[in-house]
PDB file of C-alpha atoms and ligand atoms in Angstrom:
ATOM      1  CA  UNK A  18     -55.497  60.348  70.988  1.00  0.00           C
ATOM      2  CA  UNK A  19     -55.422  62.253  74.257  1.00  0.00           C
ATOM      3  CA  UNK A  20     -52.683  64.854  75.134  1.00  0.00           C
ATOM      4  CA  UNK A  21     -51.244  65.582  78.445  1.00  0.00           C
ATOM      5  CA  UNK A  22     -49.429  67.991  79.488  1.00  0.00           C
ATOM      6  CA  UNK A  23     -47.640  67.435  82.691  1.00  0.00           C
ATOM      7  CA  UNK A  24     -45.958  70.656  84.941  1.00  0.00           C
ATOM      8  CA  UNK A  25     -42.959  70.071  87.615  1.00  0.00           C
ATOM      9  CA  UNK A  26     -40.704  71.720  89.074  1.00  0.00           C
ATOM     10  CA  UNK A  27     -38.065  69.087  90.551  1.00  0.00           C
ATOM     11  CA  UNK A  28     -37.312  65.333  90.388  1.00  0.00           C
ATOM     12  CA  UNK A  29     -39.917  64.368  88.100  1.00  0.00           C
ATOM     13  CA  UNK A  30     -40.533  60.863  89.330  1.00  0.00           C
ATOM     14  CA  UNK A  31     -44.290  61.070  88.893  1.00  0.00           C
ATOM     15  CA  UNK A  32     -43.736  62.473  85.649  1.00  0.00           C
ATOM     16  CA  UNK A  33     -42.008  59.520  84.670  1.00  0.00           C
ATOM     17  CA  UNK A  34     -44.089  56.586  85.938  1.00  0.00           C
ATOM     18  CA  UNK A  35     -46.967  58.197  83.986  1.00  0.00           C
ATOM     19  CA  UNK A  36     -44.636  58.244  80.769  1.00  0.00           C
ATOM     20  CA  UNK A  37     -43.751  54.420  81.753  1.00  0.00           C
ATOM     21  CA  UNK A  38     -47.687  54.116  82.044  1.00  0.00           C
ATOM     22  CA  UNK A  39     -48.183  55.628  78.808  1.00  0.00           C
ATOM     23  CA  UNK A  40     -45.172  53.827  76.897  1.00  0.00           C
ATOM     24  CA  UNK A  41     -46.823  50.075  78.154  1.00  0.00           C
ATOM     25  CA  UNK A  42     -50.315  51.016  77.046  1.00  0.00           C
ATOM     26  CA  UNK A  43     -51.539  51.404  80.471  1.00  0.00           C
ATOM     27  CA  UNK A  44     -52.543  54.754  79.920  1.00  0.00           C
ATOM     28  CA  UNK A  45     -53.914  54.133  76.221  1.00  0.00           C
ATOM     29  CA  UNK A  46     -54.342  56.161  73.692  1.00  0.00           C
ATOM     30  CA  UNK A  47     -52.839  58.987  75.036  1.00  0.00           C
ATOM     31  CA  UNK A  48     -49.114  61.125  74.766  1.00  0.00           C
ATOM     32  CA  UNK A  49     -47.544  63.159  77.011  1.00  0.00           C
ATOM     33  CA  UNK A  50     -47.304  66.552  74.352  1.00  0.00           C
ATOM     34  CA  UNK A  51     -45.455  68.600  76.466  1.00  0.00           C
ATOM     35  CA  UNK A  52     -43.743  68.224  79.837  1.00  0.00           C
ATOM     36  CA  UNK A  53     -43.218  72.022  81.131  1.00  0.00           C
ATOM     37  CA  UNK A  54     -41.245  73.502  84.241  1.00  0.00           C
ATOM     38  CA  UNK A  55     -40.872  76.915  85.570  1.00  0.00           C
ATOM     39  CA  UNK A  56     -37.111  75.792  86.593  1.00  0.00           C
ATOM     40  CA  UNK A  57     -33.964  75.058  83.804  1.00  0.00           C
ATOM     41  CA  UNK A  58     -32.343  72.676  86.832  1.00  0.00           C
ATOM     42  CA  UNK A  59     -35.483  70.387  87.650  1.00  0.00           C
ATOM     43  CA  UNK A  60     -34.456  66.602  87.080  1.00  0.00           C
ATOM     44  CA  UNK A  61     -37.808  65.749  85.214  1.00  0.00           C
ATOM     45  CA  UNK A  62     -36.808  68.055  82.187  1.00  0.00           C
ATOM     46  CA  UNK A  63     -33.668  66.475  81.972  1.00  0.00           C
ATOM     47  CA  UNK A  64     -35.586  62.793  81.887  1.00  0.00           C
ATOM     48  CA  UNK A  65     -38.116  64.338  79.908  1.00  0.00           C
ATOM     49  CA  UNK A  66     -35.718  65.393  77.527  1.00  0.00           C
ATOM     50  CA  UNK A  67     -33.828  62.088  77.169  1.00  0.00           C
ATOM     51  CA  UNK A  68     -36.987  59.968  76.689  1.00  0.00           C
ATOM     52  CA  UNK A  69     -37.521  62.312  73.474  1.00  0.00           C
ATOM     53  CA  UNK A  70     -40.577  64.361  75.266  1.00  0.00           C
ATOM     54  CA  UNK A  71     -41.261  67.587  74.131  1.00  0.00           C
ATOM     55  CA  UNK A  72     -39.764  70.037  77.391  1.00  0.00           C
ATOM     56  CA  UNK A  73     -40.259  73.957  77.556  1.00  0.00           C
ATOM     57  CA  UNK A  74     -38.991  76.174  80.857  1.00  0.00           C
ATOM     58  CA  UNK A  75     -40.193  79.516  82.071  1.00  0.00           C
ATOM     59  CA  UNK A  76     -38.607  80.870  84.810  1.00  0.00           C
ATOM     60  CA  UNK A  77     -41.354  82.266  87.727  1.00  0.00           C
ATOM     61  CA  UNK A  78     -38.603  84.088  89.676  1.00  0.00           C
ATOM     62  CA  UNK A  79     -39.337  87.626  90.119  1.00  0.00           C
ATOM     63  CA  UNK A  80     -42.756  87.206  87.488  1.00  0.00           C
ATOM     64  CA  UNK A  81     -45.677  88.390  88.713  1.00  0.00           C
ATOM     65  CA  UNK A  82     -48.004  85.098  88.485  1.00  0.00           C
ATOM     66  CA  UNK A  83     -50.558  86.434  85.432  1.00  0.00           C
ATOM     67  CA  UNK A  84     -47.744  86.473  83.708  1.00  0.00           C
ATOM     68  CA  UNK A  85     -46.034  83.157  84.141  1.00  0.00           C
ATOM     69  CA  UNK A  86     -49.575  81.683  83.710  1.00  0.00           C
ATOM     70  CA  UNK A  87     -50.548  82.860  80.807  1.00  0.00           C
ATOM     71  CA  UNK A  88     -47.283  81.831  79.259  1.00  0.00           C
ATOM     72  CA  UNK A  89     -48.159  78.671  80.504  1.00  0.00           C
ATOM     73  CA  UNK A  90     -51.677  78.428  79.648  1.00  0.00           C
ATOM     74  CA  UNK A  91     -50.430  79.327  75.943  1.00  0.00           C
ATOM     75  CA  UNK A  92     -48.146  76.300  75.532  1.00  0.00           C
ATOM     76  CA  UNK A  93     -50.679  73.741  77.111  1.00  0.00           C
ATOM     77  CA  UNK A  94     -53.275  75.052  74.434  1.00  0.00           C
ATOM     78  CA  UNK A  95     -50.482  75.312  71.509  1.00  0.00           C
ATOM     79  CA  UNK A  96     -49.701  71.641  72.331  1.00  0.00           C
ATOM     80  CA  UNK A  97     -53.653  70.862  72.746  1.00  0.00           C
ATOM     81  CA  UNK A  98     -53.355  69.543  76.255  1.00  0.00           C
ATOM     82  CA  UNK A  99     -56.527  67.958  77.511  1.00  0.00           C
ATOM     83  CA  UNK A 100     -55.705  67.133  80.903  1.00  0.00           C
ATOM     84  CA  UNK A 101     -52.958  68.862  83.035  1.00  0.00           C
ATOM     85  CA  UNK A 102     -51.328  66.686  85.489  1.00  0.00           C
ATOM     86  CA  UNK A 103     -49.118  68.795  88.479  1.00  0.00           C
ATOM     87  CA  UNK A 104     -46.550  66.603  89.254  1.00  0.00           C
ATOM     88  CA  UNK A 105     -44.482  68.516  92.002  1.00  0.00           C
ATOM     89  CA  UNK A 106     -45.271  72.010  90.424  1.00  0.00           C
ATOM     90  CA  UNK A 107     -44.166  74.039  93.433  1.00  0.00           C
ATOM     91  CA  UNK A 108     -46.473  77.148  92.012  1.00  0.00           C
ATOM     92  CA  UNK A 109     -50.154  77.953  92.986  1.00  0.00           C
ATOM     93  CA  UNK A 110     -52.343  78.165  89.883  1.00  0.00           C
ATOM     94  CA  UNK A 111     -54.275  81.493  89.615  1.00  0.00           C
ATOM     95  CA  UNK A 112     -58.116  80.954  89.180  1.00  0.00           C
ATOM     96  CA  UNK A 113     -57.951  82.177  85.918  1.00  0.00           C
ATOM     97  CA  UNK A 114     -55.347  79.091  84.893  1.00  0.00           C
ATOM     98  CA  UNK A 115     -57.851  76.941  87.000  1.00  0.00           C
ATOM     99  CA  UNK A 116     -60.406  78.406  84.570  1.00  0.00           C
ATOM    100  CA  UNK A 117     -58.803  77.660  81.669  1.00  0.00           C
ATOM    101  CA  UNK A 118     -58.672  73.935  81.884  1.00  0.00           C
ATOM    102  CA  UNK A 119     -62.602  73.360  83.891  1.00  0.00           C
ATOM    103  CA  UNK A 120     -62.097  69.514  85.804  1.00  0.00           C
ATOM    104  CA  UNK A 121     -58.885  69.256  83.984  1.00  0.00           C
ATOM    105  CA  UNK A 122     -56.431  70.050  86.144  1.00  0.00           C
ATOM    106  CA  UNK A 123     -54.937  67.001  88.731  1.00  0.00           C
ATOM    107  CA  UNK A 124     -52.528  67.173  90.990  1.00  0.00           C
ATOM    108  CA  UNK A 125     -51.306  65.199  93.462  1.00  0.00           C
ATOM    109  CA  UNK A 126     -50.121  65.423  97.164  1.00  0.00           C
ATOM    110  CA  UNK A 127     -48.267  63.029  99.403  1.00  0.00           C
ATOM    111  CA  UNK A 128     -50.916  62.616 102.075  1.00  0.00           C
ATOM    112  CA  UNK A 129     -54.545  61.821 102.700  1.00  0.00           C
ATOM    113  CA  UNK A 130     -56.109  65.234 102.317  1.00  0.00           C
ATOM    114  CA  UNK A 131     -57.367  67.033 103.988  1.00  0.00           C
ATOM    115  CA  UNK A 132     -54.824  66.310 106.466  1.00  0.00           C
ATOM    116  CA  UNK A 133     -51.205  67.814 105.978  1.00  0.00           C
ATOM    117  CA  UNK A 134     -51.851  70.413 102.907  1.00  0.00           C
ATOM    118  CA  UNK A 135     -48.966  72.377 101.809  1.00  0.00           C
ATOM    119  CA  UNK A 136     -45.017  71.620 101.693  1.00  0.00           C
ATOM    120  CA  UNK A 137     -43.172  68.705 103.541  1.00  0.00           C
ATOM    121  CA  UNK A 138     -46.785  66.598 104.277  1.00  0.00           C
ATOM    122  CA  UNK A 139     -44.776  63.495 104.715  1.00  0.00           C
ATOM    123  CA  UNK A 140     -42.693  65.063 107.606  1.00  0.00           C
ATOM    124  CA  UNK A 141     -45.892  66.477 108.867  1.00  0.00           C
ATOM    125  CA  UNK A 142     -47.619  63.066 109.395  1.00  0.00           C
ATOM    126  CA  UNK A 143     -44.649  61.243 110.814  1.00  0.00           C
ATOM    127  CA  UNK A 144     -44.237  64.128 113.334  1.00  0.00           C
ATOM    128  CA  UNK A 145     -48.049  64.092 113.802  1.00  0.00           C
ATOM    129  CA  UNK A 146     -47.728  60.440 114.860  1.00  0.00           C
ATOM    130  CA  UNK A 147     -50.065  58.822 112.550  1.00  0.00           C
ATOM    131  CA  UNK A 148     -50.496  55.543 111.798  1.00  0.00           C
ATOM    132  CA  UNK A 149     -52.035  55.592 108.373  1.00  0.00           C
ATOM    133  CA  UNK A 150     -50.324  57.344 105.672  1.00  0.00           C
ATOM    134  CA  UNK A 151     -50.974  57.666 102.044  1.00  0.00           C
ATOM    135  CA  UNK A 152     -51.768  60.173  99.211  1.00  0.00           C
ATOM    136  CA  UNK A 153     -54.147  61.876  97.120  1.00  0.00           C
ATOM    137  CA  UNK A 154     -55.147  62.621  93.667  1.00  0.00           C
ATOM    138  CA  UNK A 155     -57.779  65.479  93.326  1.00  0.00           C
ATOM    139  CA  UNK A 156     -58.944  67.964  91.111  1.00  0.00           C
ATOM    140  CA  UNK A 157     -57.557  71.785  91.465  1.00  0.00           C
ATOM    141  CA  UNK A 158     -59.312  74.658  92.444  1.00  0.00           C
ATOM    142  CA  UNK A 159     -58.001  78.004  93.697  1.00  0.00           C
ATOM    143  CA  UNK A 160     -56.935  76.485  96.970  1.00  0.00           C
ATOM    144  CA  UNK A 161     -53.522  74.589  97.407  1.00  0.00           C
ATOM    145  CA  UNK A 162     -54.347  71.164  98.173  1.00  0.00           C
ATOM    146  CA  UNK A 163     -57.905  71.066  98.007  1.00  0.00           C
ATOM    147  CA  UNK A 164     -60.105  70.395  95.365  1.00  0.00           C
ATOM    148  CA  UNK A 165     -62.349  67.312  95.011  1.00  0.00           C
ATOM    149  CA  UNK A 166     -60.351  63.973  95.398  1.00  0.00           C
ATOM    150  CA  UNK A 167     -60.625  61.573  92.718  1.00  0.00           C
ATOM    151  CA  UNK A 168     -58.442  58.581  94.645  1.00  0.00           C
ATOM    152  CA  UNK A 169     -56.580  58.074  97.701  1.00  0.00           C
ATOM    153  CA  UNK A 170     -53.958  55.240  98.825  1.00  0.00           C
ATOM    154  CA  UNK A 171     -53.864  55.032 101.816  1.00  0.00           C
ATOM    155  CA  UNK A 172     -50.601  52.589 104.047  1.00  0.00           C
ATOM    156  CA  UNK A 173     -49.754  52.163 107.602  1.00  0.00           C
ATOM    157  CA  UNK A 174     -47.337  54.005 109.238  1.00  0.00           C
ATOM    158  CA  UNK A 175     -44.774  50.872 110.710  1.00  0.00           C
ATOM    159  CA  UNK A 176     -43.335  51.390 114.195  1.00  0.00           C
ATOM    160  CA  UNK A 177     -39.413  50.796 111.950  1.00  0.00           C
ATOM    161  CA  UNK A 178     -40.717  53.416 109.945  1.00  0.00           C
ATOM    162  CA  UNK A 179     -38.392  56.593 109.953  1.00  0.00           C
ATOM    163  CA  UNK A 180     -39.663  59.947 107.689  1.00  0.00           C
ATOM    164  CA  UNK A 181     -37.549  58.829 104.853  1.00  0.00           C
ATOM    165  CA  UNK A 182     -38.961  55.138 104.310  1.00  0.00           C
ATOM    166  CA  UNK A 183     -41.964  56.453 105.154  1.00  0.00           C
ATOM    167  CA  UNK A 184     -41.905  59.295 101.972  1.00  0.00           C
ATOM    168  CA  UNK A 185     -40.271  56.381  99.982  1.00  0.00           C
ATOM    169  CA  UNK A 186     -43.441  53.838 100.509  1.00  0.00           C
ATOM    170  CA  UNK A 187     -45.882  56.476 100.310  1.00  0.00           C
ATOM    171  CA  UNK A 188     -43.913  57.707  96.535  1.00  0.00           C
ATOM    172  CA  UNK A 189     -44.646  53.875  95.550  1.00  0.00           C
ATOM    173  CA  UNK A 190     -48.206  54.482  96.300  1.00  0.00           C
ATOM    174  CA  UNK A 191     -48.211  57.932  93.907  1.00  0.00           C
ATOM    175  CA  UNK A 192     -46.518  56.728  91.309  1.00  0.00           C
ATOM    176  CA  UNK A 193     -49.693  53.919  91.063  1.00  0.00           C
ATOM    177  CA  UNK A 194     -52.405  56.475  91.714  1.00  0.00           C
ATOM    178  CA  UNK A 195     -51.574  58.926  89.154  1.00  0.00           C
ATOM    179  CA  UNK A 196     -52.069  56.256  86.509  1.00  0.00           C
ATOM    180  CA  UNK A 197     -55.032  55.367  87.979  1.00  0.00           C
ATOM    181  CA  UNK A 198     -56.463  58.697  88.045  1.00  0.00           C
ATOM    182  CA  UNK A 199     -55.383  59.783  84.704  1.00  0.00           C
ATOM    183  CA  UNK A 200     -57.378  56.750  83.240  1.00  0.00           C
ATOM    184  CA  UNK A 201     -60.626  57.954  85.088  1.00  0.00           C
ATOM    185  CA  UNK A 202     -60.684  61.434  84.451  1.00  0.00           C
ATOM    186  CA  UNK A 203     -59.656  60.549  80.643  1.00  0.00           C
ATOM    187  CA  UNK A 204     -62.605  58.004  80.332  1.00  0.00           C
ATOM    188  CA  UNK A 205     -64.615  60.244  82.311  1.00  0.00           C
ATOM    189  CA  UNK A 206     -66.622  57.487  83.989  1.00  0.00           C
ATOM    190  CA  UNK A 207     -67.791  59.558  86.818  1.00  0.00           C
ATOM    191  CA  UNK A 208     -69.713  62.795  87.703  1.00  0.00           C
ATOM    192  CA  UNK A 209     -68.672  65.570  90.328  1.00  0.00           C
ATOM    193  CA  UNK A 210     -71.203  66.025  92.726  1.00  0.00           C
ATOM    194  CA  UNK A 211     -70.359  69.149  95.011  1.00  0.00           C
ATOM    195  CA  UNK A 212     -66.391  67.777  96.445  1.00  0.00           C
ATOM    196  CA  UNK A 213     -67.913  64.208  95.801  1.00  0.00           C
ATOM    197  CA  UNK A 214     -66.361  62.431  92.455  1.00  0.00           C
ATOM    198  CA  UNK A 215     -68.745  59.710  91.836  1.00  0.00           C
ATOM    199  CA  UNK A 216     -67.838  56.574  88.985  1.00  0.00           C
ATOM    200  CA  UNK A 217     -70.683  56.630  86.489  1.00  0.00           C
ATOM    201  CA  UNK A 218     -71.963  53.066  87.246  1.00  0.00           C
ATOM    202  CA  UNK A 219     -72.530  54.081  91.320  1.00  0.00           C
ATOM    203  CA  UNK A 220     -74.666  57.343  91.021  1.00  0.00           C
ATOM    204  CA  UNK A 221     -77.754  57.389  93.063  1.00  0.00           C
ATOM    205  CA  UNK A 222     -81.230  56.612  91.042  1.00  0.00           C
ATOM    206  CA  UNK A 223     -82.927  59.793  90.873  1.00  0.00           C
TER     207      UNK A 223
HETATM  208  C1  LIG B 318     -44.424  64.243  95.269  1.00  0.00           C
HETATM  209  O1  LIG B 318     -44.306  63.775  96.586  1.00  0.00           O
HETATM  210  C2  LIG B 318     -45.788  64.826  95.035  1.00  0.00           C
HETATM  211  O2  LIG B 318     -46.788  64.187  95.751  1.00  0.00           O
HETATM  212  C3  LIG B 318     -45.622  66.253  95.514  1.00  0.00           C
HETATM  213  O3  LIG B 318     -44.327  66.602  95.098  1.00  0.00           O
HETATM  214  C4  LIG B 318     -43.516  65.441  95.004  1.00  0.00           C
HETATM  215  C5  LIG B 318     -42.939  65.412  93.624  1.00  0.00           C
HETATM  216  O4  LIG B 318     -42.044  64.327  93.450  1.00  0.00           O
HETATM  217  N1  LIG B 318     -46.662  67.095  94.981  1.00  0.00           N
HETATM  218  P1  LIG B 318     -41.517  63.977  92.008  1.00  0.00           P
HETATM  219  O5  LIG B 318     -40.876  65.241  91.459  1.00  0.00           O
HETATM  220  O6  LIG B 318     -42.694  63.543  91.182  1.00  0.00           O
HETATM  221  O7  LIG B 318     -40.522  62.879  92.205  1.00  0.00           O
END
Protein backbone atom coordinates (compact mmCIF):
# COMPACT_ATOMS: atom_id res chain seq x y z
CA UNK A 1 0.00 0.00 0.00
CA UNK A 2 1.33 3.34 -1.19
CA UNK A 3 0.80 6.65 0.77
CA UNK A 4 0.34 10.03 -0.60
CA UNK A 5 0.44 12.91 0.77
CA UNK A 6 -1.09 15.70 -1.15
CA UNK A 7 -0.30 19.79 -0.22
CA UNK A 8 -2.84 22.77 -1.30
CA UNK A 9 -3.52 25.74 -0.51
CA UNK A 10 -7.11 26.61 -2.08
CA UNK A 11 -10.00 24.84 -3.87
CA UNK A 12 -8.68 21.49 -3.81
CA UNK A 13 -10.24 20.18 -6.98
CA UNK A 14 -7.17 18.20 -8.00
CA UNK A 15 -6.99 16.95 -4.65
CA UNK A 16 -10.22 15.50 -5.01
CA UNK A 17 -10.27 13.83 -8.44
CA UNK A 18 -7.15 11.97 -7.22
CA UNK A 19 -9.19 10.85 -4.00
CA UNK A 20 -12.14 9.90 -6.59
CA UNK A 21 -9.19 8.08 -8.50
CA UNK A 22 -8.11 6.39 -5.50
CA UNK A 23 -11.72 5.52 -4.03
CA UNK A 24 -12.61 3.60 -7.76
CA UNK A 25 -9.35 1.68 -7.77
CA UNK A 26 -7.91 3.70 -10.46
CA UNK A 27 -5.11 4.64 -8.50
CA UNK A 28 -4.67 1.07 -6.75
CA UNK A 29 -3.27 0.19 -3.93
CA UNK A 30 -2.65 3.36 -2.65
CA UNK A 31 -4.31 6.08 0.23
CA UNK A 32 -4.16 9.48 0.43
CA UNK A 33 -2.47 9.56 4.40
CA UNK A 34 -2.54 13.01 4.81
CA UNK A 35 -3.89 15.98 2.85
CA UNK A 36 -1.91 19.17 4.36
CA UNK A 37 -2.35 23.07 3.77
CA UNK A 38 -0.48 26.00 4.97
CA UNK A 39 -4.06 27.90 5.04
CA UNK A 40 -7.19 27.05 7.81
CA UNK A 41 -9.71 28.65 4.89
CA UNK A 42 -8.56 26.51 1.75
CA UNK A 43 -11.72 24.57 0.34
CA UNK A 44 -9.71 21.22 -0.13
CA UNK A 45 -9.31 20.81 3.76
CA UNK A 46 -12.77 21.30 4.21
CA UNK A 47 -13.50 18.36 1.37
CA UNK A 48 -10.70 16.61 2.71
CA UNK A 49 -12.12 16.65 5.95
CA UNK A 50 -15.65 15.52 5.00
CA UNK A 51 -14.47 12.55 2.88
CA UNK A 52 -12.85 11.31 6.33
CA UNK A 53 -9.06 12.21 5.07
CA UNK A 54 -6.64 12.83 7.51
CA UNK A 55 -6.11 17.13 7.20
CA UNK A 56 -3.32 19.11 9.18
CA UNK A 57 -2.74 23.21 8.62
CA UNK A 58 0.32 25.28 9.24
CA UNK A 59 0.08 28.67 8.70
CA UNK A 60 3.31 30.15 6.38
CA UNK A 61 2.38 33.79 7.12
CA UNK A 62 5.14 35.65 8.59
CA UNK A 63 7.40 31.97 8.89
CA UNK A 64 10.52 32.07 7.58
CA UNK A 65 10.34 29.05 4.92
CA UNK A 66 12.96 26.42 6.89
CA UNK A 67 10.64 26.57 9.23
CA UNK A 68 7.30 25.91 7.64
CA UNK A 69 9.18 23.14 5.71
CA UNK A 70 10.46 21.28 8.10
CA UNK A 71 7.14 21.19 9.86
CA UNK A 72 6.00 19.95 6.78
CA UNK A 73 8.58 17.56 5.89
CA UNK A 74 7.88 16.04 9.54
CA UNK A 75 4.20 15.22 8.94
CA UNK A 76 4.76 13.74 5.34
CA UNK A 77 7.42 11.35 7.01
CA UNK A 78 5.17 10.77 10.33
CA UNK A 79 2.37 9.74 7.90
CA UNK A 80 5.06 7.74 5.61
CA UNK A 81 4.26 9.63 2.46
CA UNK A 82 5.90 8.15 -0.59
CA UNK A 83 4.98 10.46 -3.17
CA UNK A 84 4.01 14.18 -2.62
CA UNK A 85 1.57 15.50 -5.01
CA UNK A 86 1.31 19.77 -5.05
CA UNK A 87 -2.00 20.35 -5.89
CA UNK A 88 -2.28 24.28 -5.93
CA UNK A 89 0.36 24.67 -3.06
CA UNK A 90 0.93 28.39 -3.59
CA UNK A 91 4.55 27.97 -1.65
CA UNK A 92 8.01 27.34 -3.30
CA UNK A 93 9.66 24.25 -1.81
CA UNK A 94 13.19 24.93 -0.42
CA UNK A 95 15.87 22.51 -1.91
CA UNK A 96 16.25 20.97 1.19
CA UNK A 97 12.25 19.84 1.12
CA UNK A 98 13.07 18.97 -2.61
CA UNK A 99 15.81 16.84 -1.01
CA UNK A 100 13.89 15.18 1.24
CA UNK A 101 11.53 13.39 -1.04
CA UNK A 102 14.43 12.62 -4.33
CA UNK A 103 11.83 12.13 -7.75
CA UNK A 104 9.00 12.25 -5.36
CA UNK A 105 7.70 15.34 -5.48
CA UNK A 106 4.84 16.22 -8.53
CA UNK A 107 3.20 19.03 -9.11
CA UNK A 108 1.20 20.28 -11.55
CA UNK A 109 0.66 23.55 -13.60
CA UNK A 110 -2.10 24.70 -15.88
CA UNK A 111 -0.07 25.09 -19.05
CA UNK A 112 2.36 23.38 -21.36
CA UNK A 113 5.64 24.21 -19.70
CA UNK A 114 7.85 25.74 -20.32
CA UNK A 115 5.57 28.29 -21.53
CA UNK A 116 3.59 30.47 -18.90
CA UNK A 117 5.46 29.41 -15.44
CA UNK A 118 4.30 31.07 -12.39
CA UNK A 119 0.71 32.45 -11.22
CA UNK A 120 -2.39 33.05 -13.53
CA UNK A 121 -0.77 30.72 -16.69
CA UNK A 122 -4.21 30.32 -18.04
CA UNK A 123 -4.70 34.17 -18.38
CA UNK A 124 -1.22 34.29 -19.68
CA UNK A 125 -1.90 32.01 -22.73
CA UNK A 126 -5.25 33.43 -23.65
CA UNK A 127 -3.65 36.93 -23.60
CA UNK A 128 -0.62 35.43 -25.43
CA UNK A 129 -3.02 34.36 -28.20
CA UNK A 130 -2.32 30.77 -28.40
CA UNK A 131 -4.03 28.29 -29.95
CA UNK A 132 -3.02 25.19 -28.08
CA UNK A 133 -3.49 25.06 -24.47
CA UNK A 134 -3.04 22.39 -21.95
CA UNK A 135 -1.08 21.38 -18.77
CA UNK A 136 1.69 19.70 -17.20
CA UNK A 137 2.69 17.22 -14.69
CA UNK A 138 6.48 17.27 -13.80
CA UNK A 139 8.76 16.50 -11.21
CA UNK A 140 10.01 19.46 -8.69
CA UNK A 141 13.22 20.85 -8.39
CA UNK A 142 14.30 24.14 -6.82
CA UNK A 143 12.76 26.12 -9.62
CA UNK A 144 8.94 27.02 -9.72
CA UNK A 145 7.56 25.33 -12.59
CA UNK A 146 10.31 23.47 -13.91
CA UNK A 147 11.46 20.23 -13.27
CA UNK A 148 11.33 17.26 -15.69
CA UNK A 149 7.75 16.69 -17.15
CA UNK A 150 6.32 13.40 -16.75
CA UNK A 151 2.91 14.17 -19.03
CA UNK A 152 1.34 16.92 -20.78
CA UNK A 153 -2.38 17.43 -22.23
CA UNK A 154 -2.37 19.45 -24.44
CA UNK A 155 -6.28 21.24 -26.20
CA UNK A 156 -6.96 23.90 -28.66
CA UNK A 157 -7.64 27.17 -27.81
CA UNK A 158 -11.47 27.73 -29.70
CA UNK A 159 -12.05 31.13 -31.32
CA UNK A 160 -15.67 31.10 -28.55
CA UNK A 161 -13.18 30.49 -26.10
CA UNK A 162 -13.09 33.30 -23.34
CA UNK A 163 -10.20 32.92 -20.26
CA UNK A 164 -12.75 31.34 -18.07
CA UNK A 165 -13.92 28.31 -20.39
CA UNK A 166 -10.68 28.18 -21.39
CA UNK A 167 -9.23 27.51 -17.43
CA UNK A 168 -12.43 25.33 -17.09
CA UNK A 169 -11.43 22.83 -20.18
CA UNK A 170 -7.91 22.95 -19.44
CA UNK A 171 -8.98 21.91 -15.26
CA UNK A 172 -10.80 18.82 -17.09
CA UNK A 173 -7.56 17.98 -18.65
CA UNK A 174 -5.63 18.16 -14.92
CA UNK A 175 -7.88 16.50 -13.12
CA UNK A 176 -7.10 13.32 -15.82
CA UNK A 177 -3.35 13.86 -15.84
CA UNK A 178 -2.70 13.78 -12.26
CA UNK A 179 -4.11 10.27 -12.13
CA UNK A 180 -2.21 9.41 -14.84
CA UNK A 181 0.95 10.57 -13.49
CA UNK A 182 0.52 9.33 -10.06
CA UNK A 183 0.16 5.73 -11.56
CA UNK A 184 3.59 6.13 -13.43
CA UNK A 185 5.70 7.52 -10.96
CA UNK A 186 4.09 4.88 -8.37
CA UNK A 187 4.85 1.90 -10.78
CA UNK A 188 7.94 3.53 -11.66
CA UNK A 189 7.97 2.27 -15.24
CA UNK A 190 10.35 4.80 -16.50
CA UNK A 191 13.90 6.24 -15.98
CA UNK A 192 14.95 10.06 -15.82
CA UNK A 193 17.39 10.78 -18.24
CA UNK A 194 18.78 14.45 -17.72
CA UNK A 195 14.91 16.60 -18.01
CA UNK A 196 13.90 13.51 -20.23
CA UNK A 197 11.36 10.96 -18.28
CA UNK A 198 11.55 7.93 -20.35
CA UNK A 199 8.72 4.69 -19.81
CA UNK A 200 10.83 1.63 -19.10
CA UNK A 201 9.73 -0.36 -22.22
CA UNK A 202 11.08 2.76 -24.75
CA UNK A 203 14.73 3.29 -23.45
CA UNK A 204 17.35 3.27 -26.07
CA UNK A 205 19.48 -0.20 -26.43
CA UNK A 206 22.75 0.58 -25.11
C1 LIG B 1 -4.69 24.29 -10.74
O1 LIG B 1 -4.98 25.02 -11.90
C2 LIG B 1 -3.28 23.79 -10.76
O2 LIG B 1 -2.82 23.48 -12.03
C3 LIG B 1 -2.51 24.97 -10.20
O3 LIG B 1 -3.35 25.48 -9.20
C4 LIG B 1 -4.70 25.18 -9.49
C5 LIG B 1 -5.27 24.47 -8.30
O4 LIG B 1 -6.65 24.20 -8.47
N1 LIG B 1 -1.21 24.56 -9.73
P1 LIG B 1 -7.38 23.25 -7.44
O5 LIG B 1 -7.16 23.85 -6.06
O6 LIG B 1 -6.77 21.88 -7.56
O7 LIG B 1 -8.82 23.27 -7.84
Amino acid sequence: MKHLGILLSGRGSNFEAIATAVASGKISDTRIAIVISNREDAGGITRARELGIETLVFPSKGKAREEHDSEVVAALQQHKVDLVCLAGYMRLLSPWFVKQFPHRILNIHPSLLPAFPGLEAQEQAFAYGVKIAGCTVHLVDEELDHGPIILQKAIPVLDTDDEQSLAERILEQEHIAYSEAINLVLNGEFKILGRKIIASDRLPER
